[in-house]
Amino acid sequence: MLVQVKWTNNRYDYVNDFMLRSLIEAGVVARFLRSSGWVTVGVDPVRTATPNREYRGSERRSTPSL
């Protein structure tokens, strides 16, 4: 799938969706188009490369009985 992007040099282009994350991390994409509208990198929420999946709540699993 192609995604429309606006590069940091103010030009527009289309890139493959699987390339978008690495281009954002490289700092060469200023904006990209989602179905809900334009997303500005650094302003609007964008997925991070390494999501924080560490659970910070109390342990509720039962421990096995010996």
PDB file of N, CA, C and O in Angstrom:
ATOM      1  N   MET A   1       0.842  -1.179   0.000  1.00  0.00           N
ATOM      2  CA  MET A   1       0.000   0.000   0.000  1.00  0.00           C
ATOM      3  C   MET A   1       0.887   1.242   0.000  1.00  0.00           C
ATOM      4  O   MET A   1       1.885   1.301   0.709  1.00  0.00           O
ATOM      5  N   LEU A   2       0.506   2.239  -0.755  1.00  0.00           N
ATOM      6  CA  LEU A   2       1.272   3.472  -0.821  1.00  0.00           C
ATOM      7  C   LEU A   2       0.696   4.515   0.137  1.00  0.00           C
ATOM      8  O   LEU A   2      -0.514   4.615   0.321  1.00  0.00           O
ATOM      9  N   VAL A   3       1.591   5.287   0.732  1.00  0.00           N
ATOM     10  CA  VAL A   3       1.224   6.343   1.671  1.00  0.00           C
ATOM     11  C   VAL A   3       1.794   7.647   1.145  1.00  0.00           C
ATOM     12  O   VAL A   3       2.977   7.713   0.787  1.00  0.00           O
ATOM     13  N   GLN A   4       0.974   8.674   1.100  1.00  0.00           N
ATOM     14  CA  GLN A   4       1.463   9.977   0.659  1.00  0.00           C
ATOM     15  C   GLN A   4       2.238  10.629   1.789  1.00  0.00           C
ATOM     16  O   GLN A   4       1.792  10.645   2.940  1.00  0.00           O
ATOM     17  N   VAL A   5       3.430  11.159   1.477  1.00  0.00           N
ATOM     18  CA  VAL A   5       4.271  11.820   2.471  1.00  0.00           C
ATOM     19  C   VAL A   5       4.677  13.195   1.973  1.00  0.00           C
ATOM     20  O   VAL A   5       4.689  13.469   0.778  1.00  0.00           O
ATOM     21  N   LYS A   6       4.995  14.034   2.937  1.00  0.00           N
ATOM     22  CA  LYS A   6       5.611  15.329   2.647  1.00  0.00           C
ATOM     23  C   LYS A   6       6.993  15.264   3.272  1.00  0.00           C
ATOM     24  O   LYS A   6       7.132  15.070   4.480  1.00  0.00           O
ATOM     25  N   TRP A   7       8.012  15.349   2.449  1.00  0.00           N
ATOM     26  CA  TRP A   7       9.390  15.284   2.922  1.00  0.00           C
ATOM     27  C   TRP A   7       9.751  16.564   3.672  1.00  0.00           C
ATOM     28  O   TRP A   7       9.061  17.574   3.589  1.00  0.00           O
ATOM     29  N   THR A   8      10.854  16.537   4.378  1.00  0.00           N
ATOM     30  CA  THR A   8      11.310  17.725   5.107  1.00  0.00           C
ATOM     31  C   THR A   8      11.760  18.843   4.161  1.00  0.00           C
ATOM     32  O   THR A   8      11.885  19.982   4.582  1.00  0.00           O
ATOM     33  N   ASN A   9      11.963  18.525   2.866  1.00  0.00           N
ATOM     34  CA  ASN A   9      12.312  19.562   1.885  1.00  0.00           C
ATOM     35  C   ASN A   9      11.064  20.120   1.192  1.00  0.00           C
ATOM     36  O   ASN A   9      11.162  20.759   0.150  1.00  0.00           O
ATOM     37  N   ASN A  10       9.875  19.848   1.783  1.00  0.00           N
ATOM     38  CA  ASN A  10       8.578  20.365   1.329  1.00  0.00           C
ATOM     39  C   ASN A  10       8.084  19.779   0.013  1.00  0.00           C
ATOM     40  O   ASN A  10       7.183  20.327  -0.608  1.00  0.00           O
ATOM     41  N   ARG A  11       8.638  18.665  -0.435  1.00  0.00           N
ATOM     42  CA  ARG A  11       8.129  17.984  -1.630  1.00  0.00           C
ATOM     43  C   ARG A  11       7.215  16.846  -1.200  1.00  0.00           C
ATOM     44  O   ARG A  11       7.354  16.307  -0.117  1.00  0.00           O
ATOM     45  N   TYR A  12       6.293  16.484  -2.075  1.00  0.00           N
ATOM     46  CA  TYR A  12       5.350  15.407  -1.806  1.00  0.00           C
ATOM     47  C   TYR A  12       5.718  14.190  -2.640  1.00  0.00           C
ATOM     48  O   TYR A  12       6.250  14.312  -3.740  1.00  0.00           O
ATOM     49  N   ASP A  13       5.393  13.010  -2.102  1.00  0.00           N
ATOM     50  CA  ASP A  13       5.718  11.766  -2.785  1.00  0.00           C
ATOM     51  C   ASP A  13       4.858  10.656  -2.196  1.00  0.00           C
ATOM     52  O   ASP A  13       4.100  10.873  -1.254  1.00  0.00           O
ATOM     53  N   TYR A  14       4.986   9.460  -2.733  1.00  0.00           N
ATOM     54  CA  TYR A  14       4.338   8.267  -2.206  1.00  0.00           C
ATOM     55  C   TYR A  14       5.411   7.254  -1.862  1.00  0.00           C
ATOM     56  O   TYR A  14       6.376   7.090  -2.619  1.00  0.00           O
ATOM     57  N   VAL A  15       5.250   6.578  -0.721  1.00  0.00           N
ATOM     58  CA  VAL A  15       6.190   5.535  -0.300  1.00  0.00           C
ATOM     59  C   VAL A  15       5.389   4.302   0.107  1.00  0.00           C
ATOM     60  O   VAL A  15       4.200   4.394   0.435  1.00  0.00           O
ATOM     61  N   ASN A  16       6.042   3.150   0.095  1.00  0.00           N
ATOM     62  CA  ASN A  16       5.401   1.925   0.570  1.00  0.00           C
ATOM     63  C   ASN A  16       5.182   2.030   2.074  1.00  0.00           C
ATOM     64  O   ASN A  16       6.029   2.566   2.797  1.00  0.00           O
ATOM     65  N   ASP A  17       4.057   1.503   2.539  1.00  0.00           N
ATOM     66  CA  ASP A  17       3.717   1.622   3.956  1.00  0.00           C
ATOM     67  C   ASP A  17       4.753   0.983   4.876  1.00  0.00           C
ATOM     68  O   ASP A  17       5.014   1.486   5.957  1.00  0.00           O
ATOM     69  N   PHE A  18       5.407  -0.092   4.433  1.00  0.00           N
ATOM     70  CA  PHE A  18       6.393  -0.746   5.289  1.00  0.00           C
ATOM     71  C   PHE A  18       7.674   0.073   5.445  1.00  0.00           C
ATOM     72  O   PHE A  18       8.472  -0.192   6.327  1.00  0.00           O
ATOM     73  N   MET A  19       7.865   1.087   4.620  1.00  0.00           N
ATOM     74  CA  MET A  19       9.048   1.943   4.702  1.00  0.00           C
ATOM     75  C   MET A  19       8.823   3.170   5.588  1.00  0.00           C
ATOM     76  O   MET A  19       9.785   3.819   5.998  1.00  0.00           O
ATOM     77  N   LEU A  20       7.574   3.473   5.904  1.00  0.00           N
ATOM     78  CA  LEU A  20       7.244   4.727   6.571  1.00  0.00           C
ATOM     79  C   LEU A  20       7.927   4.874   7.924  1.00  0.00           C
ATOM     80  O   LEU A  20       8.502   5.921   8.229  1.00  0.00           O
ATOM     81  N   ARG A  21       7.916   3.838   8.745  1.00  0.00           N
ATOM     82  CA  ARG A  21       8.513   3.925  10.088  1.00  0.00           C
ATOM     83  C   ARG A  21       9.997   4.279  10.022  1.00  0.00           C
ATOM     84  O   ARG A  21      10.464   5.168  10.733  1.00  0.00           O
ATOM     85  N   SER A  22      10.745   3.611   9.165  1.00  0.00           N
ATOM     86  CA  SER A  22      12.184   3.886   9.088  1.00  0.00           C
ATOM     87  C   SER A  22      12.450   5.287   8.533  1.00  0.00           C
ATOM     88  O   SER A  22      13.407   5.944   8.943  1.00  0.00           O
ATOM     89  N   LEU A  23      11.614   5.752   7.639  1.00  0.00           N
ATOM     90  CA  LEU A  23      11.779   7.110   7.101  1.00  0.00           C
ATOM     91  C   LEU A  23      11.486   8.169   8.166  1.00  0.00           C
ATOM     92  O   LEU A  23      12.175   9.187   8.248  1.00  0.00           O
ATOM     93  N   ILE A  24      10.484   7.913   9.005  1.00  0.00           N
ATOM     94  CA  ILE A  24      10.179   8.839  10.101  1.00  0.00           C
ATOM     95  C   ILE A  24      11.342   8.858  11.085  1.00  0.00           C
ATOM     96  O   ILE A  24      11.784   9.926  11.517  1.00  0.00           O
ATOM     97  N   GLU A  25      11.863   7.669  11.438  1.00  0.00           N
ATOM     98  CA  GLU A  25      12.986   7.594  12.375  1.00  0.00           C
ATOM     99  C   GLU A  25      14.243   8.253  11.810  1.00  0.00           C
ATOM    100  O   GLU A  25      15.037   8.809  12.565  1.00  0.00           O
ATOM    101  N   ALA A  26      14.403   8.228  10.485  1.00  0.00           N
ATOM    102  CA  ALA A  26      15.554   8.875   9.843  1.00  0.00           C
ATOM    103  C   ALA A  26      15.393  10.389   9.797  1.00  0.00           C
ATOM    104  O   ALA A  26      16.348  11.112   9.498  1.00  0.00           O
ATOM    105  N   GLY A  27      14.181  10.875  10.070  1.00  0.00           N
ATOM    106  CA  GLY A  27      13.953  12.320  10.106  1.00  0.00           C
ATOM    107  C   GLY A  27      13.757  12.965   8.753  1.00  0.00           C
ATOM    108  O   GLY A  27      13.931  14.173   8.618  1.00  0.00           O
ATOM    109  N   VAL A  28      13.370  12.193   7.747  1.00  0.00           N
ATOM    110  CA  VAL A  28      13.209  12.755   6.409  1.00  0.00           C
ATOM    111  C   VAL A  28      11.754  13.003   6.026  1.00  0.00           C
ATOM    112  O   VAL A  28      11.474  13.622   5.004  1.00  0.00           O
ATOM    113  N   VAL A  29      10.820  12.545   6.863  1.00  0.00           N
ATOM    114  CA  VAL A  29       9.394  12.754   6.605  1.00  0.00           C
ATOM    115  C   VAL A  29       8.871  13.800   7.581  1.00  0.00           C
ATOM    116  O   VAL A  29       9.016  13.662   8.792  1.00  0.00           O
ATOM    117  N   ALA A  30       8.251  14.847   7.046  1.00  0.00           N
ATOM    118  CA  ALA A  30       7.661  15.893   7.881  1.00  0.00           C
ATOM    119  C   ALA A  30       6.211  15.575   8.206  1.00  0.00           C
ATOM    120  O   ALA A  30       5.760  15.796   9.334  1.00  0.00           O
ATOM    121  N   ARG A  31       5.471  15.042   7.227  1.00  0.00           N
ATOM    122  CA  ARG A  31       4.058  14.723   7.397  1.00  0.00           C
ATOM    123  C   ARG A  31       3.719  13.502   6.557  1.00  0.00           C
ATOM    124  O   ARG A  31       4.383  13.225   5.565  1.00  0.00           O
ATOM    125  N   PHE A  32       2.660  12.795   6.944  1.00  0.00           N
ATOM    126  CA  PHE A  32       2.133  11.723   6.100  1.00  0.00           C
ATOM    127  C   PHE A  32       0.620  11.689   6.234  1.00  0.00           C
ATOM    128  O   PHE A  32       0.052  12.193   7.201  1.00  0.00           O
ATOM    129  N   LEU A  33      -0.026  11.111   5.239  1.00  0.00           N
ATOM    130  CA  LEU A  33      -1.483  11.137   5.160  1.00  0.00           C
ATOM    131  C   LEU A  33      -2.071   9.824   5.655  1.00  0.00           C
ATOM    132  O   LEU A  33      -1.765   8.757   5.143  1.00  0.00           O
ATOM    133  N   ARG A  34      -2.905   9.925   6.695  1.00  0.00           N
ATOM    134  CA  ARG A  34      -3.697   8.801   7.198  1.00  0.00           C
ATOM    135  C   ARG A  34      -5.109   8.959   6.652  1.00  0.00           C
ATOM    136  O   ARG A  34      -5.467  10.011   6.113  1.00  0.00           O
ATOM    137  N   SER A  35      -5.926   7.940   6.851  1.00  0.00           N
ATOM    138  CA  SER A  35      -7.316   8.043   6.404  1.00  0.00           C
ATOM    139  C   SER A  35      -8.054   9.159   7.139  1.00  0.00           C
ATOM    140  O   SER A  35      -8.997   9.745   6.614  1.00  0.00           O
ATOM    141  N   SER A  36      -7.582   9.483   8.362  1.00  0.00           N
ATOM    142  CA  SER A  36      -8.220  10.549   9.147  1.00  0.00           C
ATOM    143  C   SER A  36      -7.659  11.936   8.847  1.00  0.00           C
ATOM    144  O   SER A  36      -8.150  12.922   9.374  1.00  0.00           O
ATOM    145  N   GLY A  37      -6.611  12.023   8.027  1.00  0.00           N
ATOM    146  CA  GLY A  37      -6.035  13.316   7.667  1.00  0.00           C
ATOM    147  C   GLY A  37      -4.521  13.321   7.807  1.00  0.00           C
ATOM    148  O   GLY A  37      -3.898  12.293   8.067  1.00  0.00           O
ATOM    149  N   TRP A  38      -3.921  14.491   7.638  1.00  0.00           N
ATOM    150  CA  TRP A  38      -2.470  14.625   7.698  1.00  0.00           C
ATOM    151  C   TRP A  38      -1.965  14.526   9.132  1.00  0.00           C
ATOM    152  O   TRP A  38      -2.556  15.081  10.048  1.00  0.00           O
ATOM    153  N   VAL A  39      -0.844  13.820   9.293  1.00  0.00           N
ATOM    154  CA  VAL A  39      -0.177  13.664  10.579  1.00  0.00           C
ATOM    155  C   VAL A  39       1.146  14.401  10.500  1.00  0.00           C
ATOM    156  O   VAL A  39       1.930  14.170   9.575  1.00  0.00           O
ATOM    157  N   THR A  40       1.403  15.298  11.438  1.00  0.00           N
ATOM    158  CA  THR A  40       2.673  16.011  11.490  1.00  0.00           C
ATOM    159  C   THR A  40       3.591  15.293  12.465  1.00  0.00           C
ATOM    160  O   THR A  40       3.267  15.151  13.641  1.00  0.00           O
ATOM    161  N   VAL A  41       4.731  14.843  11.958  1.00  0.00           N
ATOM    162  CA  VAL A  41       5.696  14.112  12.783  1.00  0.00           C
ATOM    163  C   VAL A  41       6.254  15.058  13.841  1.00  0.00           C
ATOM    164  O   VAL A  41       6.630  16.185  13.548  1.00  0.00           O
ATOM    165  N   GLY A  42       6.270  14.613  15.087  1.00  0.00           N
ATOM    166  CA  GLY A  42       6.754  15.434  16.186  1.00  0.00           C
ATOM    167  C   GLY A  42       5.664  16.237  16.870  1.00  0.00           C
ATOM    168  O   GLY A  42       5.887  16.820  17.917  1.00  0.00           O
ATOM    169  N   VAL A  43       4.476  16.273  16.270  1.00  0.00           N
ATOM    170  CA  VAL A  43       3.355  17.012  16.846  1.00  0.00           C
ATOM    171  C   VAL A  43       2.209  16.051  17.165  1.00  0.00           C
ATOM    172  O   VAL A  43       1.718  16.019  18.284  1.00  0.00           O
ATOM    173  N   ASP A  44       1.798  15.289  16.170  1.00  0.00           N
ATOM    174  CA  ASP A  44       0.701  14.340  16.321  1.00  0.00           C
ATOM    175  C   ASP A  44       1.227  12.983  16.799  1.00  0.00           C
ATOM    176  O   ASP A  44       2.401  12.659  16.586  1.00  0.00           O
ATOM    177  N   PRO A  45       0.371  12.179  17.437  1.00  0.00           N
ATOM    178  CA  PRO A  45       0.813  10.862  17.906  1.00  0.00           C
ATOM    179  C   PRO A  45       1.212   9.945  16.750  1.00  0.00           C
ATOM    180  O   PRO A  45       0.495   9.818  15.770  1.00  0.00           O
ATOM    181  N   VAL A  46       2.376   9.339  16.891  1.00  0.00           N
ATOM    182  CA  VAL A  46       2.888   8.383  15.914  1.00  0.00           C
ATOM    183  C   VAL A  46       3.397   7.192  16.704  1.00  0.00           C
ATOM    184  O   VAL A  46       3.965   7.358  17.781  1.00  0.00           O
ATOM    185  N   ARG A  47       3.208   5.985  16.179  1.00  0.00           N
ATOM    186  CA  ARG A  47       3.694   4.794  16.881  1.00  0.00           C
ATOM    187  C   ARG A  47       5.196   4.857  17.056  1.00  0.00           C
ATOM    188  O   ARG A  47       5.914   5.327  16.182  1.00  0.00           O
ATOM    189  N   THR A  48       5.668   4.342  18.183  1.00  0.00           N
ATOM    190  CA  THR A  48       7.103   4.308  18.426  1.00  0.00           C
ATOM    191  C   THR A  48       7.676   3.000  17.922  1.00  0.00           C
ATOM    192  O   THR A  48       6.966   2.008  17.762  1.00  0.00           O
ATOM    193  N   ALA A  49       8.979   2.972  17.718  1.00  0.00           N
ATOM    194  CA  ALA A  49       9.642   1.777  17.212  1.00  0.00           C
ATOM    195  C   ALA A  49       9.635   0.660  18.235  1.00  0.00           C
ATOM    196  O   ALA A  49       9.520  -0.508  17.899  1.00  0.00           O
ATOM    197  N   THR A  50       9.778   1.008  19.508  1.00  0.00           N
ATOM    198  CA  THR A  50       9.806  -0.005  20.557  1.00  0.00           C
ATOM    199  C   THR A  50       8.740   0.324  21.591  1.00  0.00           C
ATOM    200  O   THR A  50       8.980   1.091  22.519  1.00  0.00           O
ATOM    201  N   PRO A  51       7.555  -0.234  21.412  1.00  0.00           N
ATOM    202  CA  PRO A  51       6.489   0.072  22.375  1.00  0.00           C
ATOM    203  C   PRO A  51       6.834  -0.467  23.757  1.00  0.00           C
ATOM    204  O   PRO A  51       7.484  -1.501  23.894  1.00  0.00           O
ATOM    205  N   ASN A  52       6.383   0.247  24.774  1.00  0.00           N
ATOM    206  CA  ASN A  52       6.629  -0.161  26.153  1.00  0.00           C
ATOM    207  C   ASN A  52       5.564  -1.179  26.543  1.00  0.00           C
ATOM    208  O   ASN A  52       4.421  -0.839  26.742  1.00  0.00           O
ATOM    209  N   ARG A  53       5.946  -2.438  26.659  1.00  0.00           N
ATOM    210  CA  ARG A  53       5.003  -3.498  26.977  1.00  0.00           C
ATOM    211  C   ARG A  53       5.190  -4.013  28.399  1.00  0.00           C
ATOM    212  O   ARG A  53       4.685  -5.052  28.749  1.00  0.00           O
ATOM    213  N   GLU A  54       5.920  -3.303  29.213  1.00  0.00           N
ATOM    214  CA  GLU A  54       6.149  -3.728  30.582  1.00  0.00           C
ATOM    215  C   GLU A  54       4.925  -3.427  31.426  1.00  0.00           C
ATOM    216  O   GLU A  54       4.439  -2.305  31.476  1.00  0.00           O
ATOM    217  N   TYR A  55       4.412  -4.440  32.096  1.00  0.00           N
ATOM    218  CA  TYR A  55       3.250  -4.281  32.963  1.00  0.00           C
ATOM    219  C   TYR A  55       3.682  -3.671  34.283  1.00  0.00           C
ATOM    220  O   TYR A  55       4.600  -4.147  34.922  1.00  0.00           O
ATOM    221  N   ARG A  56       3.013  -2.610  34.712  1.00  0.00           N
ATOM    222  CA  ARG A  56       3.409  -1.902  35.921  1.00  0.00           C
ATOM    223  C   ARG A  56       2.431  -2.110  37.085  1.00  0.00           C
ATOM    224  O   ARG A  56       2.576  -1.512  38.128  1.00  0.00           O
ATOM    225  N   GLY A  57       1.436  -2.965  36.905  1.00  0.00           N
ATOM    226  CA  GLY A  57       0.458  -3.204  37.961  1.00  0.00           C
ATOM    227  C   GLY A  57       0.918  -4.291  38.918  1.00  0.00           C
ATOM    228  O   GLY A  57       2.006  -4.847  38.805  1.00  0.00           O
ATOM    229  N   SER A  58       0.059  -4.596  39.886  1.00  0.00           N
ATOM    230  CA  SER A  58       0.407  -5.624  40.865  1.00  0.00           C
ATOM    231  C   SER A  58       0.277  -7.013  40.236  1.00  0.00           C
ATOM    232  O   SER A  58      -0.519  -7.224  39.329  1.00  0.00           O
ATOM    233  N   GLU A  59       1.043  -7.947  40.759  1.00  0.00           N
ATOM    234  CA  GLU A  59       1.017  -9.323  40.277  1.00  0.00           C
ATOM    235  C   GLU A  59      -0.268  -9.997  40.752  1.00  0.00           C
ATOM    236  O   GLU A  59      -0.558 -10.022  41.943  1.00  0.00           O
ATOM    237  N   ARG A  60      -1.054 -10.550  39.825  1.00  0.00           N
ATOM    238  CA  ARG A  60      -2.323 -11.180  40.189  1.00  0.00           C
ATOM    239  C   ARG A  60      -2.367 -12.650  39.827  1.00  0.00           C
ATOM    240  O   ARG A  60      -3.332 -13.324  40.146  1.00  0.00           O
ATOM    241  N   ARG A  61      -1.337 -13.143  39.162  1.00  0.00           N
ATOM    242  CA  ARG A  61      -1.329 -14.562  38.822  1.00  0.00           C
ATOM    243  C   ARG A  61      -1.064 -15.377  40.077  1.00  0.00           C
ATOM    244  O   ARG A  61      -0.276 -14.985  40.925  1.00  0.00           O
ATOM    245  N   SER A  62      -1.704 -16.522  40.164  1.00  0.00           N
ATOM    246  CA  SER A  62      -1.485 -17.374  41.331  1.00  0.00           C
ATOM    247  C   SER A  62      -0.165 -18.115  41.173  1.00  0.00           C
ATOM    248  O   SER A  62       0.253 -18.457  40.064  1.00  0.00           O
ATOM    249  N   THR A  63       0.503 -18.331  42.283  1.00  0.00           N
ATOM    250  CA  THR A  63       1.752 -19.080  42.251  1.00  0.00           C
ATOM    251  C   THR A  63       1.430 -20.567  42.425  1.00  0.00           C
ATOM    252  O   THR A  63       0.545 -20.930  43.206  1.00  0.00           O
ATOM    253  N   PRO A  64       2.129 -21.441  41.713  1.00  0.00           N
ATOM    254  CA  PRO A  64       1.825 -22.872  41.811  1.00  0.00           C
ATOM    255  C   PRO A  64       2.187 -23.414  43.214  1.00  0.00           C
ATOM    256  O   PRO A  64       3.162 -23.007  43.806  1.00  0.00           O
ATOM    257  N   SER A  65       1.350 -24.304  43.714  1.00  0.00           N
ATOM    258  CA  SER A  65       1.602 -24.936  45.000  1.00  0.00           C
ATOM    259  C   SER A  65       2.526 -26.124  44.805  1.00  0.00           C
ATOM    260  O   SER A  65       2.402 -26.870  43.853  1.00  0.00           O
ATOM    261  N   LEU A  66       3.439 -26.311  45.732  1.00  0.00           N
ATOM    262  CA  LEU A  66       4.369 -27.440  45.637  1.00  0.00           C
ATOM    263  C   LEU A  66       3.893 -28.617  46.408  1.00  0.00           C
ATOM    264  O   LEU A  66       3.268 -28.812  47.272  1.00  0.00           O
TER     265      LEU A  66
END
